[in-house]
JSON list of C-alpha atoms in Angstrom, two decimals:
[
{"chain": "A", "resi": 21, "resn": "UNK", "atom": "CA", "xyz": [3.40, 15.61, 12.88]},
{"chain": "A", "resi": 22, "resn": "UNK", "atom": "CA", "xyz": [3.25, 12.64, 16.00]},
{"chain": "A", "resi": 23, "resn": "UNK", "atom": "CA", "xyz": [2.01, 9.52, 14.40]},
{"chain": "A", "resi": 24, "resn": "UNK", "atom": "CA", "xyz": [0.91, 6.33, 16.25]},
{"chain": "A", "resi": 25, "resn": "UNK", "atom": "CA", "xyz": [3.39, 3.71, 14.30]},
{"chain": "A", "resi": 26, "resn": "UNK", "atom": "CA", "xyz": [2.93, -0.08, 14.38]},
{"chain": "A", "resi": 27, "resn": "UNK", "atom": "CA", "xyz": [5.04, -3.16, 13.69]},
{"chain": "A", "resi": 28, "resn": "UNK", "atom": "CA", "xyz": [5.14, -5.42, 12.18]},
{"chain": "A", "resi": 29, "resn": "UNK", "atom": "CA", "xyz": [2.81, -4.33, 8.93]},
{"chain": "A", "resi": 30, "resn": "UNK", "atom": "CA", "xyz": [2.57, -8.00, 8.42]},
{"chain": "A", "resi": 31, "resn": "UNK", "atom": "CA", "xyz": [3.18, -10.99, 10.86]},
{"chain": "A", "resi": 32, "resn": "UNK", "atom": "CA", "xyz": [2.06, -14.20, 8.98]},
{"chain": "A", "resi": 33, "resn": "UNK", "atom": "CA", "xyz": [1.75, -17.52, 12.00]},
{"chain": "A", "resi": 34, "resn": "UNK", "atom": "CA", "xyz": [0.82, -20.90, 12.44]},
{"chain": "A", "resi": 35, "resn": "UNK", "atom": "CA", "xyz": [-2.13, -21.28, 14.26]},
{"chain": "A", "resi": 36, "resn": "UNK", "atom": "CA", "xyz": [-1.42, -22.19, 18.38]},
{"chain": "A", "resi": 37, "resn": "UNK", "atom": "CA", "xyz": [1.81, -19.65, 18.17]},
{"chain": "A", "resi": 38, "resn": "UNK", "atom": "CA", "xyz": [2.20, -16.59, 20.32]},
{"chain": "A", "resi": 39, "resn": "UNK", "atom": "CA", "xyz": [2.27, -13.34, 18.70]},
{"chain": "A", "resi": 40, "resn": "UNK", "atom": "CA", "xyz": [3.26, -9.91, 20.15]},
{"chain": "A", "resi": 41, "resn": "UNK", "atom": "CA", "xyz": [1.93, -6.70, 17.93]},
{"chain": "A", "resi": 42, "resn": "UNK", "atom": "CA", "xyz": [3.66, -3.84, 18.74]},
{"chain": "A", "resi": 43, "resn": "UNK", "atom": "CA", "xyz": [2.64, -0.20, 19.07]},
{"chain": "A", "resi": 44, "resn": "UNK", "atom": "CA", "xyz": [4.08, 3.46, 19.79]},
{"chain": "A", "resi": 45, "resn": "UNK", "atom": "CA", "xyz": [1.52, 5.82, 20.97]},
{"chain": "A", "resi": 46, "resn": "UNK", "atom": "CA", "xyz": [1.86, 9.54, 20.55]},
{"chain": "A", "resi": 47, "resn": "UNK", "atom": "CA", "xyz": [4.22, 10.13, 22.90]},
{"chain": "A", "resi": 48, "resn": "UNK", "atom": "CA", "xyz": [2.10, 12.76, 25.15]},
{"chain": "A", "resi": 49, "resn": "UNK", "atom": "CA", "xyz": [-0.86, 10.66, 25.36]},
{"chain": "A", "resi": 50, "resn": "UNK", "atom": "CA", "xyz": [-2.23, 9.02, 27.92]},
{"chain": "A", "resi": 51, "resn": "UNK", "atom": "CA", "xyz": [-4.78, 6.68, 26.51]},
{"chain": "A", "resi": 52, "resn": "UNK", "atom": "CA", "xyz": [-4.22, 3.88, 24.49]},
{"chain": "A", "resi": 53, "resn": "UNK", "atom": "CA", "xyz": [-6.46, 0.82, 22.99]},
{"chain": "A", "resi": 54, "resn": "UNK", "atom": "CA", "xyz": [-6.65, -1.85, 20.33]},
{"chain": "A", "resi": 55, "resn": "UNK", "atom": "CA", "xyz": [-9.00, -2.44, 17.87]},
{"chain": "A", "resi": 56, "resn": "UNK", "atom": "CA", "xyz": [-9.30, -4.89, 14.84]},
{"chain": "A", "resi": 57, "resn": "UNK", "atom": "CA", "xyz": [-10.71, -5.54, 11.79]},
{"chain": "A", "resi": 58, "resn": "UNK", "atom": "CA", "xyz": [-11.13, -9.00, 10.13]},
{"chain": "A", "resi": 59, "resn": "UNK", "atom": "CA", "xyz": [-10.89, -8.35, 6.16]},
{"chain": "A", "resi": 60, "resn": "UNK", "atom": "CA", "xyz": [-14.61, -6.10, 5.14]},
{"chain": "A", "resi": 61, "resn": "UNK", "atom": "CA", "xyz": [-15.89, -5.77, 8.10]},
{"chain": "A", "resi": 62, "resn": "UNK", "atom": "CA", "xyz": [-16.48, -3.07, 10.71]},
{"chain": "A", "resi": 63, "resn": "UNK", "atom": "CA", "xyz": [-13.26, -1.91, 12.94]},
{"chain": "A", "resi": 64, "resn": "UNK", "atom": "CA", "xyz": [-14.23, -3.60, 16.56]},
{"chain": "A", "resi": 65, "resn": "UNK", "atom": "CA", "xyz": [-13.05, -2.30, 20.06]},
{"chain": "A", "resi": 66, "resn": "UNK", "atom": "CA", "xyz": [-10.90, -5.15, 21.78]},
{"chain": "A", "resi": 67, "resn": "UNK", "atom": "CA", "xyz": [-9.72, -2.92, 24.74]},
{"chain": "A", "resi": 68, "resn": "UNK", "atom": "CA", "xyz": [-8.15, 0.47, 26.19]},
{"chain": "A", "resi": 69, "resn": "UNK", "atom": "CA", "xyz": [-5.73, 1.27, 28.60]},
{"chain": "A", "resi": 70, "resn": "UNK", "atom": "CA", "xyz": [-5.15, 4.01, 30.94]},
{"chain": "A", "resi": 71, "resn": "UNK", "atom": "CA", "xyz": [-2.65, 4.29, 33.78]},
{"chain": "A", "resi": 72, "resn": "UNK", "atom": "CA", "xyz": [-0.90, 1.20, 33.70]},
{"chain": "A", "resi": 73, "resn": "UNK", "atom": "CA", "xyz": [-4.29, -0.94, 33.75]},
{"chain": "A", "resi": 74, "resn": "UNK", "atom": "CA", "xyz": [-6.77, -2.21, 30.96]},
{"chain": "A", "resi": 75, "resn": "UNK", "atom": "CA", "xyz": [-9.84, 0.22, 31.97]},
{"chain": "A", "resi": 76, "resn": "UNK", "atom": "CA", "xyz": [-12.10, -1.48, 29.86]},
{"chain": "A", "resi": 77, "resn": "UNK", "atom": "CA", "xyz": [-12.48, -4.45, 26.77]},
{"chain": "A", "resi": 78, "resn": "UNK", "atom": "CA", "xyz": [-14.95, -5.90, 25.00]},
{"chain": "A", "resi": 79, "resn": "UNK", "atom": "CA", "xyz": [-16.32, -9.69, 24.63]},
{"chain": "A", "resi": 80, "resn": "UNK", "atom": "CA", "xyz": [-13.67, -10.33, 22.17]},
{"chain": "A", "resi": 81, "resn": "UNK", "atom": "CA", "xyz": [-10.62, -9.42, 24.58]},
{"chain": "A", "resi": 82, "resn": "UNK", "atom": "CA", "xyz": [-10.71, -13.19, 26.20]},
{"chain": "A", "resi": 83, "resn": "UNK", "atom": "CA", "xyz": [-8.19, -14.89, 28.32]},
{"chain": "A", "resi": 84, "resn": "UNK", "atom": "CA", "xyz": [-6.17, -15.43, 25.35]},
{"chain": "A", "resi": 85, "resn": "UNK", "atom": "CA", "xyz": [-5.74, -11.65, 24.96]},
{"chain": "A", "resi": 86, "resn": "UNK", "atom": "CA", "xyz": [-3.58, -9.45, 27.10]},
{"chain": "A", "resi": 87, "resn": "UNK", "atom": "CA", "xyz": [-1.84, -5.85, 26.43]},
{"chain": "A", "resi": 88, "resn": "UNK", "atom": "CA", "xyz": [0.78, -4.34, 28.35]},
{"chain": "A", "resi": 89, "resn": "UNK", "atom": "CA", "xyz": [3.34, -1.02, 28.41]},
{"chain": "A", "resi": 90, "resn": "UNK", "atom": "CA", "xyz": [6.53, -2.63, 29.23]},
{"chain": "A", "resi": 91, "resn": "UNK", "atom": "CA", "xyz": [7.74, 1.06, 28.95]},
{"chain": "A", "resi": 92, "resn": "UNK", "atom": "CA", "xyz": [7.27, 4.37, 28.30]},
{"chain": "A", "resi": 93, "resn": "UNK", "atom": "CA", "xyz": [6.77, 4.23, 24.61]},
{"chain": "A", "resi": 94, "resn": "UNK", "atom": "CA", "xyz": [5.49, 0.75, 23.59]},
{"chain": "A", "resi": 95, "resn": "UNK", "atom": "CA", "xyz": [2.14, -0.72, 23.96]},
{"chain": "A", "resi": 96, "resn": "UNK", "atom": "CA", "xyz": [2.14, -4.37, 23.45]},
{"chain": "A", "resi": 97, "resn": "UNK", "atom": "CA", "xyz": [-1.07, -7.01, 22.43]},
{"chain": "A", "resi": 98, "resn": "UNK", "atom": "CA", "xyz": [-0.60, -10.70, 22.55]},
{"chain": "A", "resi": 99, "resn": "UNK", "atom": "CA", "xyz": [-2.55, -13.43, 21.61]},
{"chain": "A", "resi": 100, "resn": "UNK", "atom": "CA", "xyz": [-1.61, -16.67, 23.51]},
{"chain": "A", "resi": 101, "resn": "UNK", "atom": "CA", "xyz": [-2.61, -19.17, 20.96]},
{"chain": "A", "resi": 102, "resn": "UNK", "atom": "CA", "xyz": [-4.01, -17.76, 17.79]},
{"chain": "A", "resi": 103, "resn": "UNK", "atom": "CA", "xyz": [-7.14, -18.95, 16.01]},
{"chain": "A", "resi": 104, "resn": "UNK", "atom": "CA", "xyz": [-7.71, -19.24, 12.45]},
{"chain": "A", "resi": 105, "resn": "UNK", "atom": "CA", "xyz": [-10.59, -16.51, 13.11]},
{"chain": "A", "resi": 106, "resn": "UNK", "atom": "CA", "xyz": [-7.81, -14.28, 14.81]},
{"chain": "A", "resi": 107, "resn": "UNK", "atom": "CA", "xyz": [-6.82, -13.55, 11.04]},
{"chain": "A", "resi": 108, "resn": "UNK", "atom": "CA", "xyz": [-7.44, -9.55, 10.58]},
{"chain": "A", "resi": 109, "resn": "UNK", "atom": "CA", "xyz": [-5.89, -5.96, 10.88]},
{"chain": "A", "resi": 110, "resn": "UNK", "atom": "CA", "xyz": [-5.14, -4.68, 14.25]},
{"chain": "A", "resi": 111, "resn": "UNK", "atom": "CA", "xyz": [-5.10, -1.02, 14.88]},
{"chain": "A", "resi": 112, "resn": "UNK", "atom": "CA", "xyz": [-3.67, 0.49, 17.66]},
{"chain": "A", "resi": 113, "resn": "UNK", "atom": "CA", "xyz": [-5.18, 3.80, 18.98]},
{"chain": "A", "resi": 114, "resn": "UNK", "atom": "CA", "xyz": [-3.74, 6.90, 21.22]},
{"chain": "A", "resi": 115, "resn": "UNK", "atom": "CA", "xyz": [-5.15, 10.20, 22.98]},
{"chain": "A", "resi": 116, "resn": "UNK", "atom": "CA", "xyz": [-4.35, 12.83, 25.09]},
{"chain": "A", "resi": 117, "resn": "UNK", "atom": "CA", "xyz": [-7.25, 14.06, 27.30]},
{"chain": "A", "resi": 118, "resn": "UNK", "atom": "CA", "xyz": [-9.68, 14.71, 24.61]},
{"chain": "A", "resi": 119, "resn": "UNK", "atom": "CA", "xyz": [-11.95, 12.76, 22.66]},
{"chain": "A", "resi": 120, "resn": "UNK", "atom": "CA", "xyz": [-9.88, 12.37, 19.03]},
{"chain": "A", "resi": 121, "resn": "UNK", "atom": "CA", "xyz": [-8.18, 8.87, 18.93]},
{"chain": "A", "resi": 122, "resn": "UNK", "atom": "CA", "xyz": [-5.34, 8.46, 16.50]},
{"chain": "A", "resi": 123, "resn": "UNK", "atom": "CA", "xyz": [-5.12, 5.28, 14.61]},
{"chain": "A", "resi": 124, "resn": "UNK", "atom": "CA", "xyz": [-1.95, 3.61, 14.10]},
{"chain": "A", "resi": 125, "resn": "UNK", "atom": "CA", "xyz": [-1.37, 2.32, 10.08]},
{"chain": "A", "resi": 126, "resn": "UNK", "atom": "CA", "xyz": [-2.07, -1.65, 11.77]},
{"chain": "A", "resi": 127, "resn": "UNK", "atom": "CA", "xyz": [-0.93, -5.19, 11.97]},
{"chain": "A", "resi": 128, "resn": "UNK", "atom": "CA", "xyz": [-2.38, -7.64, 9.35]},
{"chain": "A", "resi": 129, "resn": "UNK", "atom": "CA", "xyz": [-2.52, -10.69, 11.07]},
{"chain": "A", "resi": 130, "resn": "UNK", "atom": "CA", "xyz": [-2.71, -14.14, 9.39]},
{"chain": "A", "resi": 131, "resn": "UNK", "atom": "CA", "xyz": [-3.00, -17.14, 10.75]},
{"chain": "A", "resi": 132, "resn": "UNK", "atom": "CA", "xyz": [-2.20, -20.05, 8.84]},
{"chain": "B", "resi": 14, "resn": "UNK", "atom": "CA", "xyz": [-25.35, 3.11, 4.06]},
{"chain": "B", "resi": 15, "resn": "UNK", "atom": "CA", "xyz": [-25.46, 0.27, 6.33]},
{"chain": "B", "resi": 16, "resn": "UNK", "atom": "CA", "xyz": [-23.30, -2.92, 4.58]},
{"chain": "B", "resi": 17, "resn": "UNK", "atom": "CA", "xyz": [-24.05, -6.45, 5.81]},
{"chain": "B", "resi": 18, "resn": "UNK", "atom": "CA", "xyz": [-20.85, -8.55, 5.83]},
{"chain": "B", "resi": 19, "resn": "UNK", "atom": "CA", "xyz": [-18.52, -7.91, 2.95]},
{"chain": "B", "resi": 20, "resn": "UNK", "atom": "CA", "xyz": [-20.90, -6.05, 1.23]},
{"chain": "B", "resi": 21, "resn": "UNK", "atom": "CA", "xyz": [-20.22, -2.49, 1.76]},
{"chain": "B", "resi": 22, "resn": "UNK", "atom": "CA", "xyz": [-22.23, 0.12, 0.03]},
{"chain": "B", "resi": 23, "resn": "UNK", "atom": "CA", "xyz": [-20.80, 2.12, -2.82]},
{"chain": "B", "resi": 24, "resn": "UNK", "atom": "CA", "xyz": [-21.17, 5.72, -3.48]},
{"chain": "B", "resi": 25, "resn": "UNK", "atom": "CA", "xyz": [-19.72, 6.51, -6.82]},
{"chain": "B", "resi": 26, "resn": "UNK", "atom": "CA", "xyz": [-19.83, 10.61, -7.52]},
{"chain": "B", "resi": 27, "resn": "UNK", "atom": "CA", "xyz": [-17.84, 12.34, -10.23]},
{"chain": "B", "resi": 28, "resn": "UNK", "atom": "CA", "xyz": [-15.00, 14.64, -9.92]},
{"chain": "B", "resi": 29, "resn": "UNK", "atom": "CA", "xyz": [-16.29, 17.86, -8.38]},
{"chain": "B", "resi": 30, "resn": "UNK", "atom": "CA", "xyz": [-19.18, 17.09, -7.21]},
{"chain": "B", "resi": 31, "resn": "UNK", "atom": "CA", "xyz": [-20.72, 16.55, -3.80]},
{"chain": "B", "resi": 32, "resn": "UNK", "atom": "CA", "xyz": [-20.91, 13.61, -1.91]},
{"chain": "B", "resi": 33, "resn": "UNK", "atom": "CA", "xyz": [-23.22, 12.80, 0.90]},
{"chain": "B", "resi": 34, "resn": "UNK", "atom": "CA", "xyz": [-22.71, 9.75, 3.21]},
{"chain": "B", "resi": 35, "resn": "UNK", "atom": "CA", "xyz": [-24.80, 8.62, 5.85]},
{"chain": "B", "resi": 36, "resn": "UNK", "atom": "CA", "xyz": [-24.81, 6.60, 8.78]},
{"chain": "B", "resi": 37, "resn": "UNK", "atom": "CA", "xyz": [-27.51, 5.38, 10.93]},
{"chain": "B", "resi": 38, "resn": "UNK", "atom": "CA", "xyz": [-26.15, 4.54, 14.83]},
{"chain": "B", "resi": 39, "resn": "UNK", "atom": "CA", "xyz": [-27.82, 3.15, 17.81]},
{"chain": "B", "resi": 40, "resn": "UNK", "atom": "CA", "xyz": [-27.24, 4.15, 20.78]},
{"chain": "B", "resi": 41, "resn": "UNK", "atom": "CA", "xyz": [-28.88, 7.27, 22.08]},
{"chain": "B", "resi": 42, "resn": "UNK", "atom": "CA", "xyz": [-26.33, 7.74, 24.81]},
{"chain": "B", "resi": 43, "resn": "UNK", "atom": "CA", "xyz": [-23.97, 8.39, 22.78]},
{"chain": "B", "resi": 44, "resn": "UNK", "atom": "CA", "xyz": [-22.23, 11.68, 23.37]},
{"chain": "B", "resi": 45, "resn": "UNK", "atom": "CA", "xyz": [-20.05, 12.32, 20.62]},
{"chain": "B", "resi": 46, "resn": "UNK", "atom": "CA", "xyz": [-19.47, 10.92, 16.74]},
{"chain": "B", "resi": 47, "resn": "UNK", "atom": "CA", "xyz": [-16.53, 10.97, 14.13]},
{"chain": "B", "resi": 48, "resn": "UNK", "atom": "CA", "xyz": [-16.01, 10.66, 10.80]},
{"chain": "B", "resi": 49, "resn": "UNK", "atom": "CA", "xyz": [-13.15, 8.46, 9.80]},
{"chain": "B", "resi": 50, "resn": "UNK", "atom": "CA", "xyz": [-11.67, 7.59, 6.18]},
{"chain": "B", "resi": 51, "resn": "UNK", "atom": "CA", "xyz": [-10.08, 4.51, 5.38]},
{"chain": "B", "resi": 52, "resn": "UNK", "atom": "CA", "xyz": [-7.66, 3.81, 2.38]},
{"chain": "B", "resi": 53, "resn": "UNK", "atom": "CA", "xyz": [-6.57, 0.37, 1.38]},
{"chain": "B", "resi": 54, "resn": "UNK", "atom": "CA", "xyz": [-3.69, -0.76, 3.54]},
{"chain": "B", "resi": 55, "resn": "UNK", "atom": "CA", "xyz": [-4.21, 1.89, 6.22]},
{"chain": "B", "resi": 56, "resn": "UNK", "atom": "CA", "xyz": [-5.54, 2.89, 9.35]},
{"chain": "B", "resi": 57, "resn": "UNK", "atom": "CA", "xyz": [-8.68, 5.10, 10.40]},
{"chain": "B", "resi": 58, "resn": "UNK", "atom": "CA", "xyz": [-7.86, 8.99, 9.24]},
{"chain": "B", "resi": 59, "resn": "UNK", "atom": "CA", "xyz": [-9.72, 11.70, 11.48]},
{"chain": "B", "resi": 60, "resn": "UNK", "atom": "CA", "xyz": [-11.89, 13.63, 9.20]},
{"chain": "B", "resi": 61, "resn": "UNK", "atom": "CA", "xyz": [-14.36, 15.61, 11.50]},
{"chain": "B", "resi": 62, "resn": "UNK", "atom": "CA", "xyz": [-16.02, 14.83, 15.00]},
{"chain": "B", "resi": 63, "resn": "UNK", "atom": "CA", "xyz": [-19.04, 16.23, 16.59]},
{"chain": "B", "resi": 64, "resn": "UNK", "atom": "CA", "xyz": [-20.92, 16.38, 20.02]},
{"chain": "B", "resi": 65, "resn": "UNK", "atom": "CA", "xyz": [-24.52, 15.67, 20.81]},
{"chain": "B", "resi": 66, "resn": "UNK", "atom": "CA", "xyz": [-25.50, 19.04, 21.78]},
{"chain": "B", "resi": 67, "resn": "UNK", "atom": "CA", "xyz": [-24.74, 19.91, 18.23]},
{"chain": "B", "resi": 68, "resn": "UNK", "atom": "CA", "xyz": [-26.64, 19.51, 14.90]},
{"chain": "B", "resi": 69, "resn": "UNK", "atom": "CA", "xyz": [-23.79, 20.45, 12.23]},
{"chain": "B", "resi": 70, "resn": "UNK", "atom": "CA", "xyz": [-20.14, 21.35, 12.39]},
{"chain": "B", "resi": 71, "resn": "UNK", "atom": "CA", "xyz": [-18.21, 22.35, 9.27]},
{"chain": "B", "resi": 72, "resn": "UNK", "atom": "CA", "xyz": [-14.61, 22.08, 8.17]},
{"chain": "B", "resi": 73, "resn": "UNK", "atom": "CA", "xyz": [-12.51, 22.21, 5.23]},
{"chain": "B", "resi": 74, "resn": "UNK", "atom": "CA", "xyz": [-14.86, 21.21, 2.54]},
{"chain": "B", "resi": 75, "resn": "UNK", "atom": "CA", "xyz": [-16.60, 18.90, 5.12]},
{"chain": "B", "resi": 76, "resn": "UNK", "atom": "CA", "xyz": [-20.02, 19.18, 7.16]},
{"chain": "B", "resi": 77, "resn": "UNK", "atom": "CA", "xyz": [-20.76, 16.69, 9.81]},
{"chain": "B", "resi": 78, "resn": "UNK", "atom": "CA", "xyz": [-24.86, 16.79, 10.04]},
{"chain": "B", "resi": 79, "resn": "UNK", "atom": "CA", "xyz": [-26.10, 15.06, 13.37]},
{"chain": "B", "resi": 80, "resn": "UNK", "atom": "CA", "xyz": [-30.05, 14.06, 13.83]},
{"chain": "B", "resi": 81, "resn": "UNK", "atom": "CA", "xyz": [-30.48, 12.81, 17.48]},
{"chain": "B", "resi": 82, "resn": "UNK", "atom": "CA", "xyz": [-34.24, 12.01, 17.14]},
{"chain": "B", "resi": 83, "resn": "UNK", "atom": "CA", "xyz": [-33.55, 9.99, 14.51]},
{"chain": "B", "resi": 84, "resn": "UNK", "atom": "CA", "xyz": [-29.93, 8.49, 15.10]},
{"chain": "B", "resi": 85, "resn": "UNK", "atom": "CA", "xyz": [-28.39, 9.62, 12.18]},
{"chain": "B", "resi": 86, "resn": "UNK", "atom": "CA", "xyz": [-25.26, 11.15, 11.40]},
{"chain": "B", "resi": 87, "resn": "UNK", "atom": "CA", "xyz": [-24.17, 12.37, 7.89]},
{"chain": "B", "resi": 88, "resn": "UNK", "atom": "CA", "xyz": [-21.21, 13.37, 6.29]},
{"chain": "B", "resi": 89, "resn": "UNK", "atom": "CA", "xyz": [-20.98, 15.72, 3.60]},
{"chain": "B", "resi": 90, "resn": "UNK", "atom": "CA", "xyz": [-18.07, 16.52, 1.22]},
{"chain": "B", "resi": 91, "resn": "UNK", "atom": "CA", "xyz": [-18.10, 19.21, -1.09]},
{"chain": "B", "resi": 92, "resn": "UNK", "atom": "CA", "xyz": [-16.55, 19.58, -4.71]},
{"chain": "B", "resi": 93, "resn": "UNK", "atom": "CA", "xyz": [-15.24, 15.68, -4.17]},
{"chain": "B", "resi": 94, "resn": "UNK", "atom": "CA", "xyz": [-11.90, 15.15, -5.52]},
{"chain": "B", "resi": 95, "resn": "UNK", "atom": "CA", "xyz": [-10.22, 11.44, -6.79]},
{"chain": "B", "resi": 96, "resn": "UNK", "atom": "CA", "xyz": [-8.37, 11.79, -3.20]},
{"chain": "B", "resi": 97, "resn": "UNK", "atom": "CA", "xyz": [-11.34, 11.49, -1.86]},
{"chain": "B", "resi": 98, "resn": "UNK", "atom": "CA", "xyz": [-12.03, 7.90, -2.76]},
{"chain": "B", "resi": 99, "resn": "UNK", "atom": "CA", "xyz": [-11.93, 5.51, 0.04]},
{"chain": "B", "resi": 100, "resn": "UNK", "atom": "CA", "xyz": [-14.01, 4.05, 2.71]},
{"chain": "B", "resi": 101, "resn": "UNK", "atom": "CA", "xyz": [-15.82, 6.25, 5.51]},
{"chain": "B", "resi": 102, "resn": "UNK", "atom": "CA", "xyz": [-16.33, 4.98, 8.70]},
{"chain": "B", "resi": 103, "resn": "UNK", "atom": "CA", "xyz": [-18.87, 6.67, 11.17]},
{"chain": "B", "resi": 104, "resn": "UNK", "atom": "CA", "xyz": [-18.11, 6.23, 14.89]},
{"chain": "B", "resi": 105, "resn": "UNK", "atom": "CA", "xyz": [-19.87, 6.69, 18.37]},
{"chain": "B", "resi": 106, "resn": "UNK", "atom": "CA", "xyz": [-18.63, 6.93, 21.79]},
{"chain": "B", "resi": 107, "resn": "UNK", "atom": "CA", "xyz": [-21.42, 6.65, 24.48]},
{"chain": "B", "resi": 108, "resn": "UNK", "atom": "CA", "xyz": [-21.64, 8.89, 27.12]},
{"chain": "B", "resi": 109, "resn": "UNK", "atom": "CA", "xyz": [-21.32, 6.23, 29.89]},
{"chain": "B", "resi": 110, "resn": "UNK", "atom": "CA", "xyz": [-18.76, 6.80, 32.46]},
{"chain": "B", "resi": 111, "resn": "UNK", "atom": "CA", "xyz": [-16.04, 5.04, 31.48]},
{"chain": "B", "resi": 112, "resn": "UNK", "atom": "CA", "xyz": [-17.35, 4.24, 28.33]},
{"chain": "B", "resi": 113, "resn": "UNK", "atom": "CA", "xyz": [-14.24, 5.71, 26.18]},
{"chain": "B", "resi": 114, "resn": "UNK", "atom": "CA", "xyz": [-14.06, 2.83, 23.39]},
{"chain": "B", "resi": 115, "resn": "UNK", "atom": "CA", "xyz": [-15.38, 4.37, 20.01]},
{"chain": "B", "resi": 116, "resn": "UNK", "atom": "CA", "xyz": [-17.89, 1.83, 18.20]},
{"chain": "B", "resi": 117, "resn": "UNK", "atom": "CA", "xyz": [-17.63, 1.97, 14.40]},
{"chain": "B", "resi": 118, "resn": "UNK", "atom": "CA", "xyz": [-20.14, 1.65, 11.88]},
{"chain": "B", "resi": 119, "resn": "UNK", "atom": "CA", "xyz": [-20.00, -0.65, 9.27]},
{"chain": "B", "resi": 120, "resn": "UNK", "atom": "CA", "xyz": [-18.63, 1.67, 6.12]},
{"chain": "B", "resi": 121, "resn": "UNK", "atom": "CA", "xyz": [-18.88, 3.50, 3.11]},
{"chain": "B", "resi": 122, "resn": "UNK", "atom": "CA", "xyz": [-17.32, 3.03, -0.01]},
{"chain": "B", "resi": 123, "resn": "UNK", "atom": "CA", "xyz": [-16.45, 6.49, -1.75]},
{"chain": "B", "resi": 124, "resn": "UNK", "atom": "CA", "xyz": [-15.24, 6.16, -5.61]},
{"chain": "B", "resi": 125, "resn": "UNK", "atom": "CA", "xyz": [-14.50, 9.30, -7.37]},
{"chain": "B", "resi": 126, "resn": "UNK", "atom": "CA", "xyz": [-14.67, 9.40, -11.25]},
{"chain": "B", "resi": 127, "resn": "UNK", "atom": "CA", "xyz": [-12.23, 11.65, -12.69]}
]
């Protein structure tokens, strides 16, 4: 069965560093997003993407935020300069023209 | 059950019985809800979805229950197995145009006795 598959399962950084998480959507689909999750809490919407353009993000997707598909398969999120608060799991999502998004297995994110 | 910060509720059921988790959400736009489970280390699992002009939808040993006038959504699982245990997750998706992002609830905790 297509699975949404993320790497890496852990990237551990300093805070100020760059990081690039990395997806691969379902390789039909045409929708993609990020979400995260800081450690307990409730899975929050950071943006989606459709066509080659974000289509829509949420407070939390600031300037220091940006995604891109630098091909066919991969879907890319990176944080500029991380935060301490930037700490949490980041899921990946993918869909075809219907409503069900599949979640990728995420990104724990620590910054140090 | 709502959870406040770390807190999440618990549900703790025994083996074989049913379990009944609900979710309160708050937007009455919204077109269309899911059911996600959560195990430890893992990303959001589809369990069942639902759309507003419906009030219940069944699947294997699941039943989404959906009460618009009240915002509340409910998931039921029958004869609950140790599998089971996890963390639910309701979700919403409003019916906005180009409202597509799904916004998640705060969680469940399921624990199944053996």
């Amino acid at each position: 069965e297509p699975e949404v598959t993320q790497t890496p399962s852990h990237q551990v950084t300093q805070m100020g560093q760059e990081v690039i998480l990395r997806c691969v959507p379902i390789s039909n689909h045409l929708y993609f997003y990020w979400y995260r999750q800081i450690l307990g809490q409730k899975v929050e919407f950071l943006v989606s993407f459709y066509n080659n353009e974000i289509s829509e993000k949420s407070e939390i997707f600031d300037d220091q935020f940006s995604v891109e598909r630098p091909d066919g398969s991969n879907f890319t999120l990176k944080i500029r300069s991380t935060k301490l608060e930037d700490s949490a799991m980041y899921f990946c999502a993918s869909r075809d023209r219907g409503d069900e998004q599949f979640f990728g297995p995420g990104t724990r994110l620590t910054v140090l | 059950g709502e959870s406040v910060g770390l807190h999440l509720p618990t549900l703790s059921v025994q083996e074989g019985d049913n379990s009944i988790i609900n979710c309160a959400y708050s937007n009455s736009a919204s077109d269309y809800f899911i059911w996600y489970k959560q195990e430890s280390g893992k990303g959001p699992q589809f369990i069942i979805d639902i759309r507003s002009n419906m009030d219940k939808r069944q699947g294997q040993r699941v039943t989404v229950l959906l009460n618009k006038t009240v915002k509340h959504l409910s998931l039921q699982i029958a004869a609950t197995q140790p599998g089971d245990s996890a963390v639910y997750f309701c979700a919403e998706k409003g019916a906005d145009t180009g409202r597509r992002a799904l916004t998640f609830g705060s969680g469940t905790r399921l624990q199944v006795q053996p």
